[in-house]
Coordinates of C-alpha atoms in Angstrom, one line a residue:
Chain I
M18 CA 55.3 1.5 -87.9
S19 CA 55.0 3.6 -91.0
S20 CA 54.0 6.8 -89.2
S21 CA 57.3 7.0 -87.2
T22 CA 59.4 6.7 -90.4
D23 CA 57.4 9.2 -92.3
S24 CA 57.0 11.9 -89.7
P25 CA 60.6 13.4 -89.3
T26 CA 60.9 14.0 -93.1
L27 CA 57.5 15.6 -93.2
T28 CA 58.2 18.0 -90.4
T29 CA 61.6 19.0 -91.8
E30 CA 60.1 19.4 -95.2
T31 CA 57.5 21.9 -94.0
T32 CA 59.9 23.9 -92.0
Q33 CA 62.5 24.0 -94.8
L34 CA 60.0 25.2 -97.4
S35 CA 58.0 27.7 -95.4
P36 CA 60.7 30.4 -94.8
Q37 CA 61.3 30.8 -98.6
P38 CA 59.9 34.2 -99.5
D39 CA 58.4 34.8 -102.9
T40 CA 57.9 38.5 -102.4
E41 CA 60.7 41.1 -102.7
T42 CA 61.0 41.9 -99.1
A43 CA 61.7 39.0 -96.8
K44 CA 59.5 40.0 -94.0
P45 CA 59.2 37.4 -91.3
T46 CA 55.7 36.0 -91.7
K47 CA 53.5 34.9 -88.9
K48 CA 53.6 31.1 -88.4
I49 CA 50.8 28.9 -87.2
T50 CA 51.4 25.6 -85.5
L51 CA 49.1 22.7 -86.3
K52 CA 49.0 19.4 -84.5
S53 CA 47.8 16.3 -86.2
S54 CA 45.9 13.5 -84.4
D55 CA 49.1 11.4 -84.4
N56 CA 50.9 14.3 -82.6
Q57 CA 52.9 15.6 -85.5
I58 CA 53.6 19.3 -85.4
F59 CA 53.3 21.4 -88.6
E60 CA 54.5 25.0 -88.7
V61 CA 52.9 26.8 -91.6
E62 CA 52.6 30.3 -92.8
E63 CA 49.5 32.1 -91.6
S64 CA 48.3 32.6 -95.2
V65 CA 48.4 28.8 -95.8
A66 CA 46.5 28.1 -92.6
M67 CA 43.9 30.6 -93.5
E68 CA 43.1 28.5 -96.6
F69 CA 41.7 26.0 -94.1
A70 CA 38.2 27.4 -93.3
T71 CA 38.1 25.4 -90.1
V72 CA 41.4 26.8 -88.8
K73 CA 40.4 30.3 -89.9
S74 CA 37.2 30.2 -87.9
F75 CA 39.2 28.8 -84.9
F76 CA 41.2 32.1 -84.9
E77 CA 38.2 34.2 -85.6
D78 CA 36.5 32.6 -82.5
S79 CA 39.6 33.2 -80.4
P80 CA 41.7 35.9 -82.0
S81 CA 44.3 36.1 -79.3
S82 CA 45.1 32.4 -79.3
T83 CA 48.7 31.6 -79.9
D84 CA 48.3 28.0 -78.9
I85 CA 48.9 25.1 -81.1
V86 CA 45.8 24.3 -83.2
P87 CA 44.9 20.7 -82.6
L88 CA 43.4 18.8 -85.5
P89 CA 42.0 15.7 -83.9
N90 CA 40.5 14.3 -87.1
V91 CA 43.6 14.6 -89.2
T92 CA 46.6 12.4 -89.5
A93 CA 50.1 13.6 -90.6
K94 CA 50.5 12.2 -94.0
P95 CA 47.4 13.5 -95.7
L96 CA 47.8 16.8 -93.8
S97 CA 51.3 17.3 -95.2
Q98 CA 49.9 16.7 -98.7
V99 CA 47.1 19.1 -98.1
I100 CA 49.6 21.7 -96.9
E101 CA 51.7 21.2 -99.9
F102 CA 48.7 21.8 -102.2
C103 CA 47.6 24.9 -100.4
K104 CA 51.0 26.5 -100.5
E105 CA 50.9 26.3 -104.2
Q106 CA 47.4 27.7 -104.3
I107 CA 48.6 30.8 -102.4
K108 CA 51.2 31.4 -105.1
F109 CA 48.5 31.2 -107.7
K110 CA 46.4 33.6 -105.7
A111 CA 49.2 36.2 -105.8
N112 CA 50.0 35.6 -109.5
P113 CA 46.9 34.2 -111.2
D114 CA 47.9 31.9 -114.0
E115 CA 45.1 29.5 -114.8
A116 CA 47.1 27.3 -117.2
Q117 CA 50.0 26.9 -114.7
K118 CA 47.5 26.2 -111.9
K119 CA 45.8 23.6 -113.9
K120 CA 49.1 22.0 -114.8
Y121 CA 50.2 22.0 -111.2
N122 CA 46.9 20.5 -110.0
A123 CA 47.0 17.8 -112.6
E124 CA 50.6 16.9 -111.6
F125 CA 49.8 17.0 -107.9
L126 CA 47.0 14.5 -108.4
T127 CA 48.8 12.2 -110.9
E128 CA 51.6 11.5 -108.5
K129 CA 49.3 10.6 -105.7
S130 CA 48.3 7.0 -105.0
D131 CA 44.6 6.0 -104.9
K132 CA 45.0 5.8 -101.1
D133 CA 46.5 9.2 -100.9
L134 CA 43.5 10.7 -102.6
V135 CA 41.0 8.7 -100.5
D136 CA 42.8 9.8 -97.3
M137 CA 43.0 13.4 -98.3
I138 CA 39.3 13.7 -99.0
P139 CA 38.1 13.6 -95.3
V140 CA 40.9 16.1 -94.4
A141 CA 40.0 18.5 -97.2
N142 CA 36.4 18.1 -96.1
Y143 CA 37.1 18.6 -92.4
L144 CA 39.4 21.6 -93.0
E145 CA 36.8 22.9 -95.5
I146 CA 39.2 23.5 -98.4
K147 CA 36.6 23.7 -101.1
D148 CA 39.0 24.0 -104.1
L149 CA 41.0 21.0 -103.0
L150 CA 37.9 18.9 -102.3
D151 CA 36.6 19.7 -105.7
V152 CA 39.7 18.5 -107.5
L153 CA 40.0 15.4 -105.3
N154 CA 36.4 14.5 -105.9
Q155 CA 36.9 14.9 -109.7
A156 CA 40.2 12.9 -109.6
V157 CA 38.5 10.1 -107.7
A158 CA 35.5 10.1 -110.1
D159 CA 37.9 9.9 -113.1
R160 CA 39.8 7.1 -111.6
I161 CA 36.8 4.9 -110.9
E162 CA 34.4 5.7 -113.7
N163 CA 35.2 2.8 -116.0
K164 CA 36.3 0.4 -113.3
S165 CA 34.6 -2.7 -111.8
V166 CA 32.8 -2.8 -108.6
E167 CA 35.5 -4.9 -107.0
Y168 CA 38.1 -2.3 -108.0
V169 CA 36.1 0.4 -106.4
R170 CA 35.7 -1.5 -103.1
N171 CA 39.4 -2.0 -103.1
F172 CA 40.0 1.7 -104.0
F173 CA 38.1 2.9 -101.0
G174 CA 38.9 -0.1 -98.7
I175 CA 35.2 -1.1 -98.5
D176 CA 34.1 -4.5 -97.3
N177 CA 31.4 -6.1 -99.4
D178 CA 28.4 -6.3 -97.0
F179 CA 26.0 -7.9 -99.5
T180 CA 25.2 -11.6 -99.6
A181 CA 26.1 -13.3 -102.9
E182 CA 22.3 -13.5 -103.6
E183 CA 21.7 -9.8 -103.0
E184 CA 24.6 -8.8 -105.1
A185 CA 23.6 -11.1 -108.0
A186 CA 20.1 -9.6 -107.8
L187 CA 21.4 -6.1 -108.1
R188 CA 23.6 -7.0 -111.0
R189 CA 20.7 -8.6 -112.8
E190 CA 18.5 -5.6 -112.2
H191 CA 21.0 -3.2 -113.6
A192 CA 22.7 -5.5 -116.2
W193 CA 22.9 -2.6 -118.6
A194 CA 25.3 -0.7 -116.3
Y195 CA 27.9 -3.5 -116.3
E196 CA 28.7 -3.4 -120.1
G197 CA 32.1 -2.1 -121.1
V198 CA 34.0 -2.1 -117.8
D199 CA 37.8 -1.7 -118.0
E200 CA 40.2 -4.4 -116.9
D201 CA 41.3 -3.7 -113.2
Chain B
M9 CA 47.8 1.4 -76.7
K10 CA 46.9 5.0 -77.0
N11 CA 43.5 5.8 -78.1
T12 CA 44.2 7.8 -81.2
T13 CA 42.8 7.7 -84.7
T14 CA 44.5 5.0 -86.8
Y15 CA 47.0 6.3 -89.3
F16 CA 45.4 4.8 -92.3
L17 CA 41.8 4.8 -93.3
T18 CA 40.5 1.3 -93.4
D19 CA 37.2 2.1 -95.1
D20 CA 35.1 4.8 -96.6
S21 CA 33.4 5.6 -93.3
E22 CA 35.3 8.9 -92.9
I23 CA 33.9 10.1 -96.2
P24 CA 30.6 11.7 -95.3
D25 CA 27.5 10.9 -97.4
G26 CA 27.6 14.5 -98.8
V27 CA 31.1 14.1 -100.1
L28 CA 30.4 10.6 -101.5
M29 CA 27.4 12.1 -103.4
E30 CA 29.7 14.9 -104.7
I31 CA 32.0 12.2 -106.1
L32 CA 29.2 10.2 -107.6
F33 CA 27.5 13.3 -109.2
R34 CA 30.6 13.6 -111.4
L35 CA 30.0 10.2 -113.0
P36 CA 27.7 9.4 -115.9
L37 CA 24.6 7.4 -115.2
K38 CA 26.0 4.0 -116.1
P39 CA 28.7 3.8 -113.5
I40 CA 26.4 5.3 -110.9
F41 CA 24.0 2.4 -111.4
K42 CA 26.9 0.0 -111.6
F43 CA 28.2 1.1 -108.2
K44 CA 24.9 0.5 -106.4
C45 CA 26.4 -2.9 -105.6
V46 CA 29.6 -1.6 -104.0
S47 CA 28.1 -1.8 -100.6
K48 CA 24.8 -1.3 -98.7
R49 CA 25.8 2.3 -97.9
W50 CA 26.4 3.1 -101.6
L51 CA 23.2 1.5 -102.6
S52 CA 21.2 3.5 -100.1
V53 CA 22.9 6.8 -101.0
I54 CA 22.3 6.3 -104.8
S55 CA 18.8 4.9 -104.4
D56 CA 17.6 7.8 -102.3
P57 CA 15.3 9.9 -104.4
S58 CA 17.1 13.0 -103.2
F59 CA 20.2 11.8 -105.0
A60 CA 18.6 11.8 -108.5
M61 CA 17.1 15.2 -107.8
A62 CA 20.3 16.7 -106.4
R63 CA 22.3 15.4 -109.4
I64 CA 19.8 16.9 -111.9
E65 CA 20.0 20.3 -110.1
K66 CA 23.8 20.2 -109.6
K67 CA 24.5 19.5 -113.3
S68 CA 21.6 21.5 -114.5
L69 CA 20.7 18.6 -116.7
S70 CA 18.1 19.1 -119.3
P71 CA 16.4 16.1 -120.8
A72 CA 18.3 14.5 -123.7
W73 CA 16.3 13.9 -126.8
D74 CA 16.6 12.7 -130.3
L75 CA 14.4 11.7 -133.2
L76 CA 13.6 8.0 -132.9
F77 CA 12.7 6.2 -136.0
C78 CA 12.9 2.7 -137.4
Y79 CA 13.9 2.0 -140.9
M80 CA 12.7 -1.4 -141.8
H81 CA 13.2 -1.4 -145.5
D82 CA 16.6 -0.5 -146.7
G83 CA 16.5 -0.6 -150.4
D84 CA 16.0 -4.2 -151.6
R85 CA 17.7 -5.7 -148.7
E86 CA 15.9 -8.4 -146.8
F87 CA 15.7 -7.4 -143.2
S88 CA 15.5 -9.3 -139.9
A89 CA 14.9 -8.1 -136.4
R90 CA 18.6 -7.3 -136.0
D91 CA 18.5 -5.1 -139.0
M92 CA 15.9 -2.9 -137.6
L93 CA 17.8 0.2 -137.0
L94 CA 16.8 2.9 -134.6
R95 CA 18.7 6.1 -134.8
L96 CA 19.3 7.4 -131.4
T97 CA 22.6 8.9 -130.5
F98 CA 22.3 11.7 -128.0
K99 CA 25.4 13.4 -129.4
N100 CA 27.5 15.1 -126.8
H101 CA 25.4 14.1 -123.9
P102 CA 27.4 13.0 -120.8
D103 CA 25.0 10.3 -119.8
F104 CA 24.0 8.8 -123.1
Q105 CA 27.0 8.1 -125.3
P106 CA 26.5 7.2 -128.9
R107 CA 26.2 3.5 -129.2
N108 CA 24.4 1.1 -131.4
F109 CA 20.9 1.6 -130.2
S110 CA 18.5 -1.3 -130.7
L111 CA 15.6 -3.0 -129.2
E112 CA 17.3 -6.3 -129.8
F113 CA 17.3 -7.1 -126.1
L114 CA 13.5 -7.2 -126.3
T115 CA 13.1 -8.8 -129.7
R116 CA 15.4 -11.6 -128.6
E117 CA 13.0 -12.4 -125.8
V118 CA 9.6 -12.0 -127.3
Q119 CA 9.9 -12.4 -131.1
P120 CA 11.3 -15.9 -131.6
Q121 CA 10.4 -15.8 -135.3
N122 CA 12.8 -12.9 -135.6
Q123 CA 10.1 -10.5 -136.7
P124 CA 10.9 -6.9 -136.1
I125 CA 9.2 -5.3 -133.2
K126 CA 7.1 -2.2 -133.9
V127 CA 7.6 1.0 -132.0
L128 CA 4.2 2.5 -131.4
A129 CA 4.7 5.4 -129.1
T130 CA 7.0 6.9 -126.5
S131 CA 6.4 8.6 -123.1
N132 CA 8.6 9.6 -120.2
G133 CA 11.7 7.8 -121.6
L134 CA 9.7 4.6 -122.1
I135 CA 8.8 3.0 -125.5
L136 CA 5.5 1.2 -126.2
C137 CA 6.1 -1.6 -128.8
C138 CA 4.0 -4.3 -130.3
N139 CA 4.5 -7.6 -132.1
S140 CA 3.0 -6.2 -135.3
Q141 CA 1.4 -3.1 -136.8
R142 CA -1.8 -4.8 -137.8
W143 CA -3.8 -7.2 -135.6
Q144 CA -1.9 -6.0 -132.5
T145 CA -2.1 -8.4 -129.6
D146 CA 1.2 -8.4 -127.7
Y147 CA 2.3 -5.1 -126.2
Y148 CA 5.6 -4.4 -124.4
I149 CA 6.8 -1.4 -122.6
C150 CA 10.6 -1.0 -122.3
N151 CA 13.2 1.4 -121.2
P152 CA 15.8 1.3 -123.9
I153 CA 18.5 2.7 -121.6
T154 CA 18.2 0.2 -118.8
T155 CA 16.7 -2.6 -121.0
Q156 CA 14.0 -3.1 -118.4
W157 CA 10.8 -4.3 -120.1
V158 CA 7.3 -5.6 -119.2
S159 CA 4.6 -7.3 -121.3
L160 CA 1.0 -6.3 -121.0
P161 CA -1.9 -8.7 -120.8
R162 CA -3.5 -9.3 -124.2
P163 CA -6.4 -6.9 -124.9
P164 CA -9.9 -8.4 -124.8
L165 CA -10.5 -8.1 -128.6
V166 CA -8.4 -8.2 -131.7
H167 CA -8.8 -5.6 -134.4
E168 CA -7.0 -5.1 -137.7
R169 CA -6.3 -1.5 -137.0
V170 CA -6.3 0.6 -133.8
S171 CA -5.2 4.0 -132.8
I172 CA -2.8 4.0 -129.9
G173 CA -2.3 6.3 -127.0
F174 CA 0.5 5.9 -124.4
S175 CA 1.1 8.1 -121.4
S176 CA 3.5 7.3 -118.6
G177 CA 4.4 9.1 -115.4
D178 CA 6.8 7.9 -112.8
R179 CA 4.2 5.9 -110.9
S180 CA 1.8 4.6 -113.5
Y181 CA 1.1 4.4 -117.1
K182 CA -1.9 4.1 -119.4
V183 CA -2.3 2.5 -122.9
V184 CA -5.4 3.3 -124.9
R185 CA -6.6 1.6 -128.1
I186 CA -9.3 3.2 -130.1
V187 CA -11.4 1.2 -132.6
K188 CA -14.1 2.6 -134.8
S189 CA -17.1 0.5 -134.3
S190 CA -18.0 -1.5 -137.4
G191 CA -21.7 -1.4 -136.8
E192 CA -22.7 2.1 -135.7
S193 CA -20.6 4.8 -137.3
A194 CA -21.0 7.3 -134.5
V195 CA -19.4 5.0 -131.9
L196 CA -15.8 4.7 -130.8
N197 CA -14.7 1.7 -128.7
L198 CA -11.9 2.4 -126.4
E199 CA -9.8 -0.2 -124.6
I200 CA -7.8 1.3 -121.8
F201 CA -5.0 -0.5 -119.9
S202 CA -3.9 1.1 -116.6
S203 CA -0.9 -0.1 -114.7
D204 CA -2.7 0.8 -111.5
I205 CA -5.2 -2.0 -112.0
G206 CA -3.2 -4.2 -114.4
E207 CA -6.0 -5.0 -116.7
W208 CA -7.9 -3.7 -119.7
R209 CA -11.3 -2.0 -119.4
Q210 CA -13.6 -1.0 -122.2
Q211 CA -15.3 2.3 -122.8
V212 CA -17.7 3.4 -125.4
L213 CA -17.8 7.0 -126.8
S214 CA -20.6 8.4 -128.8
C215 CA -18.5 10.3 -131.2
P216 CA -19.4 11.3 -134.7
I217 CA -15.9 11.3 -136.3
V218 CA -15.2 10.1 -139.8
G219 CA -11.8 8.5 -139.5
L220 CA -8.9 7.5 -137.3
L221 CA -5.3 8.0 -138.4
D222 CA -2.5 5.6 -137.5
L223 CA -0.7 8.3 -135.4
P224 CA -0.2 7.8 -131.7
A225 CA -1.9 10.2 -129.4
I226 CA -0.1 13.4 -128.4
V227 CA -0.2 13.6 -124.6
Y228 CA -0.7 17.1 -123.3
N229 CA -1.6 17.7 -119.6
E230 CA -2.2 13.9 -119.3
I231 CA -4.9 14.2 -121.9
M232 CA -4.5 12.2 -125.1
H233 CA -5.0 13.9 -128.5
W234 CA -5.5 12.1 -131.8
S235 CA -5.8 13.7 -135.2
V236 CA -9.0 12.2 -136.4
S237 CA -9.4 14.2 -139.6
L238 CA -7.7 16.9 -141.5
S239 CA -9.6 19.4 -139.3
T240 CA -10.3 17.8 -136.0
I241 CA -8.5 16.6 -132.9
L242 CA -10.1 14.1 -130.5
A243 CA -9.2 14.8 -126.9
Y244 CA -9.8 12.1 -124.2
D245 CA -8.7 12.0 -120.6
P246 CA -7.8 8.3 -119.8
N247 CA -7.4 9.1 -116.1
V248 CA -11.1 9.4 -115.5
N249 CA -13.7 6.6 -116.1
S250 CA -15.8 8.6 -118.3
D251 CA -17.4 8.7 -121.8
Q252 CA -16.7 12.4 -122.0
Y253 CA -14.4 13.6 -124.8
R254 CA -13.8 16.8 -126.6
L255 CA -13.3 17.7 -130.3
I256 CA -10.9 20.5 -130.9
N257 CA -11.0 22.1 -134.3
L258 CA -7.7 22.8 -136.1
P259 CA -7.2 26.2 -137.6
I260 CA -8.6 26.1 -141.1
E261 CA -9.8 29.2 -143.0
K262 CA -10.9 27.4 -146.1
W263 CA -10.5 23.9 -147.4
S264 CA -7.2 23.4 -149.1
L265 CA -4.8 20.7 -149.9
H266 CA -2.5 20.3 -147.0
L267 CA -0.5 18.0 -144.9
G268 CA -0.5 18.6 -141.2
M269 CA 0.4 17.1 -137.9
I270 CA 0.1 17.9 -134.2
G271 CA 2.9 17.7 -131.7
L272 CA 4.4 19.1 -128.5
C273 CA 6.9 21.9 -128.5
S274 CA 8.0 23.8 -125.4
E275 CA 5.1 22.1 -123.5
R276 CA 2.5 23.5 -125.9
L277 CA 0.2 21.7 -128.2
C278 CA 1.2 22.8 -131.7
Y279 CA 0.1 22.2 -135.2
L280 CA 2.4 22.2 -138.2
R281 CA 1.0 22.3 -141.7
V282 CA 2.3 22.4 -145.2
D283 CA -0.2 24.0 -147.8
V284 CA 0.5 23.2 -151.3
D285 CA -0.8 25.0 -154.3
D286 CA -0.7 23.4 -157.7
I287 CA -1.4 26.5 -159.6
R288 CA 0.8 28.9 -157.7
P289 CA 3.7 26.9 -156.3
L290 CA 5.1 30.2 -155.0
N291 CA 2.3 30.3 -152.5
A292 CA 3.1 27.0 -151.0
S293 CA 3.7 27.6 -147.3
L294 CA 4.6 26.1 -144.0
R295 CA 2.8 27.3 -140.9
V296 CA 3.0 26.7 -137.2
W297 CA 0.2 27.3 -134.8
E298 CA 0.1 26.8 -131.1
L299 CA -3.0 26.2 -129.0
K300 CA -3.0 29.5 -127.1
D301 CA -6.0 28.8 -124.9
Y302 CA -6.6 25.1 -124.3
D303 CA -10.1 25.6 -122.9
S304 CA -11.4 27.8 -125.6
G305 CA -9.5 26.0 -128.4
E306 CA -8.1 29.2 -129.7
W307 CA -5.1 28.8 -132.0
F308 CA -2.4 31.3 -132.6
M309 CA -0.3 31.3 -135.7
R310 CA 3.3 31.5 -134.6
S311 CA 5.0 31.5 -138.0
K312 CA 4.4 31.4 -141.7
T313 CA 7.2 30.6 -144.1
L314 CA 6.9 30.4 -147.8
L315 CA 8.4 27.2 -149.0
V316 CA 10.1 29.1 -151.8
D317 CA 12.2 30.9 -149.2
I318 CA 13.7 27.7 -147.9
A319 CA 14.0 25.6 -151.1
S320 CA 14.3 26.4 -154.7
L321 CA 11.2 26.7 -156.9
D322 CA 12.7 24.0 -159.1
Y323 CA 12.8 21.7 -156.2
L324 CA 9.3 22.6 -155.1
S325 CA 7.7 22.1 -158.4
I326 CA 8.5 18.4 -158.4
S327 CA 8.3 17.6 -154.7
N328 CA 5.6 19.8 -153.2
Y329 CA 3.6 16.8 -152.2
L330 CA 6.5 15.0 -150.8
I331 CA 7.2 17.5 -148.1
M332 CA 5.6 15.9 -145.2
P333 CA 5.7 17.3 -141.7
L334 CA 7.2 14.7 -139.3
A335 CA 7.9 16.2 -135.9
F336 CA 8.5 19.2 -133.7
H337 CA 11.6 19.9 -131.8
P338 CA 10.4 19.3 -128.3
F339 CA 12.2 22.4 -126.9
D340 CA 13.1 24.7 -129.8
T341 CA 10.1 26.4 -131.2
D342 CA 12.0 27.3 -134.4
T343 CA 12.9 23.9 -135.5
V344 CA 10.6 21.4 -137.3
Y345 CA 11.3 18.2 -139.1
F346 CA 10.1 16.9 -142.5
Y347 CA 10.3 14.0 -144.7
A348 CA 11.4 15.2 -148.1
R349 CA 13.0 13.5 -151.1
G350 CA 13.6 10.3 -149.2
C351 CA 15.4 12.0 -146.3
I352 CA 14.5 13.3 -142.9
A353 CA 15.3 17.0 -142.9
S354 CA 15.3 19.6 -140.2
C355 CA 14.2 23.1 -140.9
D356 CA 15.2 26.2 -139.0
L357 CA 12.3 28.6 -139.3
R358 CA 14.5 31.7 -138.3
T359 CA 17.2 31.3 -140.8
K360 CA 15.0 29.5 -143.3
R361 CA 17.6 26.9 -143.9
W362 CA 17.1 23.3 -143.9
A363 CA 19.4 20.3 -143.8
A364 CA 19.0 16.6 -144.3
I365 CA 19.7 14.8 -141.1
T366 CA 19.7 11.3 -142.6
D367 CA 21.0 9.9 -145.8
K368 CA 18.4 8.9 -148.3
L369 CA 16.7 6.2 -146.4
I370 CA 13.9 4.5 -148.0
P371 CA 13.1 4.7 -151.6
G372 CA 9.4 4.8 -152.0
G373 CA 8.9 6.4 -148.6
C374 CA 8.3 4.1 -145.7
V375 CA 8.9 6.8 -143.1
N376 CA 5.7 8.5 -142.2
E377 CA 4.4 10.3 -139.2
A378 CA 3.7 7.2 -137.4
T379 CA 7.3 6.1 -137.4
V380 CA 9.1 9.2 -136.2
F381 CA 9.1 10.0 -132.5
P382 CA 10.7 12.9 -130.7
F383 CA 12.1 10.7 -127.9
V384 CA 12.8 12.6 -124.8
L385 CA 14.8 10.9 -122.0
P386 CA 14.4 12.2 -118.5
P387 CA 17.7 12.9 -116.8
W388 CA 17.2 9.9 -114.5
P389 CA 16.1 6.6 -116.1
T390 CA 12.4 5.9 -115.6
Q391 CA 11.6 2.7 -113.7
I392 CA 8.7 1.0 -115.5
P393 CA 5.7 1.2 -113.1
Q394 CA 4.6 -2.4 -112.4
P395 CA 1.0 -3.5 -112.7
I396 CA 0.0 -4.6 -109.3
S397 CA -2.1 -7.6 -110.3
V398 CA 0.5 -8.9 -112.7
C399 CA 3.0 -8.9 -109.9
S400 CA 0.8 -10.8 -107.6
M401 CA -0.2 -13.4 -110.2
S402 CA 1.3 -16.8 -109.7

């Protein structure tokens, strides 16, 4: 199963990266432990976790909580990608550099598969990471704009629930919208 | 098996409607309409009226507009329906990319003899066309963006010349034809088509006007306004079954040689006029009034510009009479359009500069007021309201 092969690398990656300090004094930073729905444990710096509005309010509601934060709607792979994105955003918050940020965001998105993007959207939405949701929505819109209907169904993993007649009628009604579609 | 969420998404069900809408808002109109047939869920999200409203608000979309005109005669060249060019580009507008704009989709269907179709009027993103300019019988209403079109039943009578009014909302539209009675001079015959009832009805007005111009009505507050003489506007409300009408006087101090036109600018009824003066060409002027108080018919002169300030005297002395007002900018009160020296030109009344916006089009001047329309496209394409009785006919 793909989750079992993915997970060890993901966990080590996060723990390896997180202790790297980018400030002059290497103060030990507070860590927060997140648990995905498929029971993967992610230890992230508090500042990163606070990017997730959902997690932030979890701690605001129960400030003394030191427990693991369960994320029942989130699986490991998209969560790890979301964490990766937020870590970078923290750096840009400390040292604002719009050009670099834009470049990073573009690269981050380019190397993701269609499926990665589609899987990250509900995570970004659930964790209420507005900046990420914005760039994801834009990236998805850019990728599907000139594509065919079949391509878009495939992109999102949608089953066509129209009958052939219903679909033909819709295509006739909006024939103008089907001119100039890219090859899939 | 443990009851956990599956590792991979298998469909879009975990993307809430709100987020799906956010993705779709970022697309131009064309793919949005295309993706109506992705699935029933997408169809219902996109078709919900709140989607169009939210998109307009989100993108703070203003209506796109351009001058719409046909040039039938291009020098000596023979023309066919395909050659009828409509300039409509919507430069830099995300939803309406420049493309070869044409009514060919309609001409192909309804004009088998390949005669060009005539554009008569526009309203709410729709165009009223006809098979011919004189002896009009077959009317069509189309949305040039979605290529949707309907044909109207033939009007009860045939006349060589009629004045046209066309007014469309989102739910219904009206087409009005006015004919001057040949017998009694003080009678106007109106033929009114309403999409609500799907048929023409006739109405007689006792109205002492001298002439009717070929210009389509200017629709203001759902009331139709025709220039019926150099000094008078006829106002008629086609939404009430009534023989009531109103004559509105244009602002004229003394009789003079002038060319004028009415139009809409910033949702005001406006009047643009060029006064020429043979003896003192330096006095030739261009003035813009707006109807300040509709009920009292009080006009307010918004600007006066001497033609000599915007063009050389040399130029004026030969072409005074050829500076013909064509159109208002629908949103910018300081921009007006003229036909001059074979070109359509825009004039900025603030900077007193003007610029030709077309090449020399038609030697001899076939462009006139009747063939230039400020065509405003609503941010969401208008669905043509369907006549009820036409739909139910076998």
